[in-house]
Amino acid sequence: MPVPEGSDFPLQNLPYGVFRRAGEPARIGVAIGDHILDLDALQRDGLLEAGGRLPEAVFGRGSLNPFLTLGRSAWQSVRARVTELLEDRNHTVRDLPGLAGRALIEQSEVEMILPVEIGDYVDFYSSLEHASNMGAMLRPDGDPLPPNWRHLPVGYHGRAGSVVVSGTPVVRPWGQTVRDNGPPAFGPSGMLDFELEVGFIAGAPSALGAPVPIEEAPEHIFGCVLVNDWSARDIQRWEYAPLGPFLAKSFVTSISPWVVTLDALGPYFVPGPEQKPPVLEYLRSDRDWAIDLDLEVTLASQAMTEQGLEAEIISNTNLRTLYWSVAQQLAHSTSNGARVRTGDLFASGTVSGPRPGTYGSMIELTWSGERPLVLPDGSHRTWLEDGDTIAMHGVCGPAEGAPAVGFGEVRGAIVPSP
Ligand code: CA
């Protein structure tokens, strides 16, 4: 199977997504180059059973959940079988007339839909640089980090029902805000922001009352996606005390359509930052959980889009400096006996690096409006305006002996409030 040079989706990636071709039911495929390998078609032809029986039509579904529930051994055997078929060293595919035509579909022909029926959605706050920046802006006279921050991965429960796939328009939310200590007002947010994040999708569930030990995290984590946690800072500022984010975040959260598996990320796991002071025993892991994933955010105004100008890169950073790993997030989330369910989404929190230009939100990039961004069309931005498009990309590698493994993109354009 030829893969174009520089594609996000070489043979070593094989991310899963749910697609729909006009007039046909939604089903599951893996991305390979510019194509999608239709797993439902392969299963119908009896080509996926090499690693043991799969439930009937498990890929002929509108979500990945039934497949995710099967657990790591099923995920690995399907991955191995798909790799074997795409390599086709034994001419299995070439000797089956017409199969390639039925099972390979051009990505440009399909609509990608939300890959997972989202269970619970937890959003963390795991970037030391982001938490320090926010603390410095919100509490300029105090310690930027709250006292618990280095001891546990801080998070809150978000709204699963507002998670949407890349490309879904983002309607500017209405909300209650207070300006200059005046009375509360209700209207469209004037401080709309994005947050660059990476989210993990849970596969096999765990039992209520049984915490997941950190070393068992790989049994429960299927893969990851790019996340844009859209945020309304004016609504957030007024509502967040004392219980944290609520309507400032729950209006929409966008994810990329392709779920990159933990197995595909294998070559890109690296040691994370040293945790000081040392964390409690239940948060310690012997394996490397940080991911060397380059991340990029672009912004295009409506005028830039109309003039055909290239989107402006406004942030470049890397996930590897994230202080708390997904394994720690999972172990902590279940440490009280709460369970993991198939399709749960664990988002990292805004990923920011150490310097301006590596920050993962407008509030940090403009330092709360002190340093507005200047766009190629001459306009200035403190917050996002109607017609703006934010796109996020992520690529691991290439590393020695391993090609680059990309995430595709998560994209969203702001549309005016109704
Ligand atoms: Ca967030």
PDB file of C-alpha atoms in Angstrom, residues 27 29 47 88 97 128 138 141 144 193 211 295 399 405 410 414:
ATOM      1  CA  ARG A  27     -18.488   2.111  10.088  1.00  0.00           C
ATOM      2  CA  GLY A  29     -11.706   1.976   9.523  1.00  0.00           C
ATOM      3  CA  LEU A  47      -9.933 -11.626   6.859  1.00  0.00           C
ATOM      4  CA  ASP A  88       0.634  -8.269   1.883  1.00  0.00           C
ATOM      5  CA  PRO A  97      -9.929  -9.959  -6.843  1.00  0.00           C
ATOM      6  CA  LEU A 128       3.415  22.825  35.170  1.00  0.00           C
ATOM      7  CA  LEU A 138      -4.889  35.096  38.604  1.00  0.00           C
ATOM      8  CA  ASP A 141       0.859  38.174  44.765  1.00  0.00           C
ATOM      9  CA  PRO A 144       1.303  30.506  41.388  1.00  0.00           C
ATOM     10  CA  ASP A 193     -10.263  31.121  23.972  1.00  0.00           C
ATOM     11  CA  PRO A 211      -8.916   1.151  41.909  1.00  0.00           C
ATOM     12  CA  LEU A 295       2.117  20.076  18.821  1.00  0.00           C
ATOM     13  CA  ALA A 399      12.867   8.779  15.398  1.00  0.00           C
ATOM     14  CA  VAL A 405       3.303   9.061  13.422  1.00  0.00           C
ATOM     15  CA  VAL A 410      -8.635  19.053  15.212  1.00  0.00           C
ATOM     16  CA  ILE A 414     -16.194  30.283  15.569  1.00  0.00           C
TER      17      ILE A 414
END
